[in-house]
PDB file of C-alpha atoms in Angstrom:
ATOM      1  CA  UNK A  15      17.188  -9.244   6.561  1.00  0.00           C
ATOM      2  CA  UNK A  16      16.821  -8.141   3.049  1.00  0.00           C
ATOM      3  CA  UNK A  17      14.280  -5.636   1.705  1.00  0.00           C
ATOM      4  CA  UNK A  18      11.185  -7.007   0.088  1.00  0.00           C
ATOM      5  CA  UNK A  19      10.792  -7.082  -3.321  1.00  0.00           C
ATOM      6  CA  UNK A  20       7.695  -5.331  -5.222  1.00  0.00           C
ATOM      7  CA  UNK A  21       7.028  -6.489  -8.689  1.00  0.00           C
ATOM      8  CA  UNK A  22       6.772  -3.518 -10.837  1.00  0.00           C
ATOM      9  CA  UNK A  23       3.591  -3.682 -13.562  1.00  0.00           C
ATOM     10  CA  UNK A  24       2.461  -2.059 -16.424  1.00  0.00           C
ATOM     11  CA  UNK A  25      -0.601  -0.518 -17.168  1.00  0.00           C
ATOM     12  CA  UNK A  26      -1.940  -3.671 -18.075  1.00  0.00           C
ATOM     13  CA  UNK A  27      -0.716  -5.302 -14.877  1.00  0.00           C
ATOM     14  CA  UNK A  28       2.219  -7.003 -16.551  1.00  0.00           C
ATOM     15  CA  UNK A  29       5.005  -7.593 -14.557  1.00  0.00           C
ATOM     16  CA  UNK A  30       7.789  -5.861 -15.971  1.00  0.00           C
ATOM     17  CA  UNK A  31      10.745  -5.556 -13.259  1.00  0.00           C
ATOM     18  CA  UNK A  32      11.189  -6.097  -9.616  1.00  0.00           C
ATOM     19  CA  UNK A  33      12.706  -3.457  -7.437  1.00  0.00           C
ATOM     20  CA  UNK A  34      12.680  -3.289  -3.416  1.00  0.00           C
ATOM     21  CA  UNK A  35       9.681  -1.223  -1.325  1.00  0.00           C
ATOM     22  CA  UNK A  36      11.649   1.229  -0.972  1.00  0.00           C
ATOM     23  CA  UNK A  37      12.347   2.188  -4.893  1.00  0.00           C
ATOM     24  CA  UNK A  38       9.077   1.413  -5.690  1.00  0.00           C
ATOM     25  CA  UNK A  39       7.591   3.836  -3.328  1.00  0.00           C
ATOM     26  CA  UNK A  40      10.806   6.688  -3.620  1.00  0.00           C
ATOM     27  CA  UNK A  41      10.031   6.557  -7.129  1.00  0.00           C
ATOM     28  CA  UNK A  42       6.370   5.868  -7.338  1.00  0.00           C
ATOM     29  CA  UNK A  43       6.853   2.913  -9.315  1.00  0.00           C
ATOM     30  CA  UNK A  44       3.573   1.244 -10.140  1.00  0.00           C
ATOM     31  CA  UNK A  45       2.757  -1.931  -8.073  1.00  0.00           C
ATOM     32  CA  UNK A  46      -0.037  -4.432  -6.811  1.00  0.00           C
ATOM     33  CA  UNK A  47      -1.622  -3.767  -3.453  1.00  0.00           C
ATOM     34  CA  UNK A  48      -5.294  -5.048  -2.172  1.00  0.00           C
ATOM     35  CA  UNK A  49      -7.273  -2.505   0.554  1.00  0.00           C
ATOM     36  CA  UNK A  50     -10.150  -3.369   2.452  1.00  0.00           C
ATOM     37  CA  UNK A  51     -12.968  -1.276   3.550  1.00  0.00           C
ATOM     38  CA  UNK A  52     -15.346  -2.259   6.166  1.00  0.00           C
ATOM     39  CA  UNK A  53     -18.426  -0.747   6.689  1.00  0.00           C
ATOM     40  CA  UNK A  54     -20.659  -0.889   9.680  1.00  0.00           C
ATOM     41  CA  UNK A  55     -24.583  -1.497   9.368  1.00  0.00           C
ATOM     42  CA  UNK A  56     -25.116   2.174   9.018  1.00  0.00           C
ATOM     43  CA  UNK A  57     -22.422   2.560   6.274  1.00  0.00           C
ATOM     44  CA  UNK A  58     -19.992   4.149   8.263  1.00  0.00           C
ATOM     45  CA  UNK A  59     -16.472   3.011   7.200  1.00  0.00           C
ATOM     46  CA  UNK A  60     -13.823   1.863   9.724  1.00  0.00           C
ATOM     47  CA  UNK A  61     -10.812   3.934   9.655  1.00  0.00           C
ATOM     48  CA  UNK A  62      -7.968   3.559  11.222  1.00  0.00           C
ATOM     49  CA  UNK A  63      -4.781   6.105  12.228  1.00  0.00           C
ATOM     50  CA  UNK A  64      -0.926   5.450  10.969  1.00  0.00           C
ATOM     51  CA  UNK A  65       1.297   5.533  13.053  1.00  0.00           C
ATOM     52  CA  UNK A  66       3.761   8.647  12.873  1.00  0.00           C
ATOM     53  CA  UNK A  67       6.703   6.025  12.322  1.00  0.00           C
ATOM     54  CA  UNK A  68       5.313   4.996   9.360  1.00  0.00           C
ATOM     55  CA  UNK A  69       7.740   5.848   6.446  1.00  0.00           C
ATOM     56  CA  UNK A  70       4.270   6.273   3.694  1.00  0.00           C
ATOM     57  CA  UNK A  71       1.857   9.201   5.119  1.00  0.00           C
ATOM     58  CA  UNK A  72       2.414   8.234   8.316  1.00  0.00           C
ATOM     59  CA  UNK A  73       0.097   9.712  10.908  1.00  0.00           C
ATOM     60  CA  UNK A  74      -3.394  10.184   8.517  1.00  0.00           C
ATOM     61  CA  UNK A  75      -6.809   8.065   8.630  1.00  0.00           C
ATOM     62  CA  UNK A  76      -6.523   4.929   6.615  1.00  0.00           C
ATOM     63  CA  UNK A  77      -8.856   2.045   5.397  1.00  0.00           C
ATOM     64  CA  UNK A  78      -9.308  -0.919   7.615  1.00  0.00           C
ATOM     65  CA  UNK A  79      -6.214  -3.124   5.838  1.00  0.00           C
ATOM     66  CA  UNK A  80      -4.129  -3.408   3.107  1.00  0.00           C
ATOM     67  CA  UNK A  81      -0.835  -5.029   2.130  1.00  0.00           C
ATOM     68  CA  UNK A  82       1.290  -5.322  -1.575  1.00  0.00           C
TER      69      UNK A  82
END
């Protein structure tokens, strides 16, 4: 299976290259990714642990979702 590609932006969100996850995150390449947070009634945010496998901070709290 090949790699996923990123598309690379600008500082004005213009897409200026495409490279695979893996260069854009070895050579923190800026990219487009959405997060969610999700708060409870009381305003307590929903967290959740990575996984130690993961190859980006694995093993530390993160927000509910994201994805590129």
């Amino acid at each position: 299976m090949d790699e996923e590609l990123f598309d690379v932006v600008d500082e004005h969100d213009e897409i200026i290259d495409q490279q695979p996850r893996s260069i854009v995150h070895a050579q923190n390449l800026r990219h487009r990714a959405a997060h969610v947070l999700v708060f409870n009634e009381a305003g307590h945010a929903f967290l959740q642990l990575r996984s130690q496998t993961k190859d980006n901070h694995p093993g530390v709290w993160d927000n509910a979702c994201s994805g590129h």
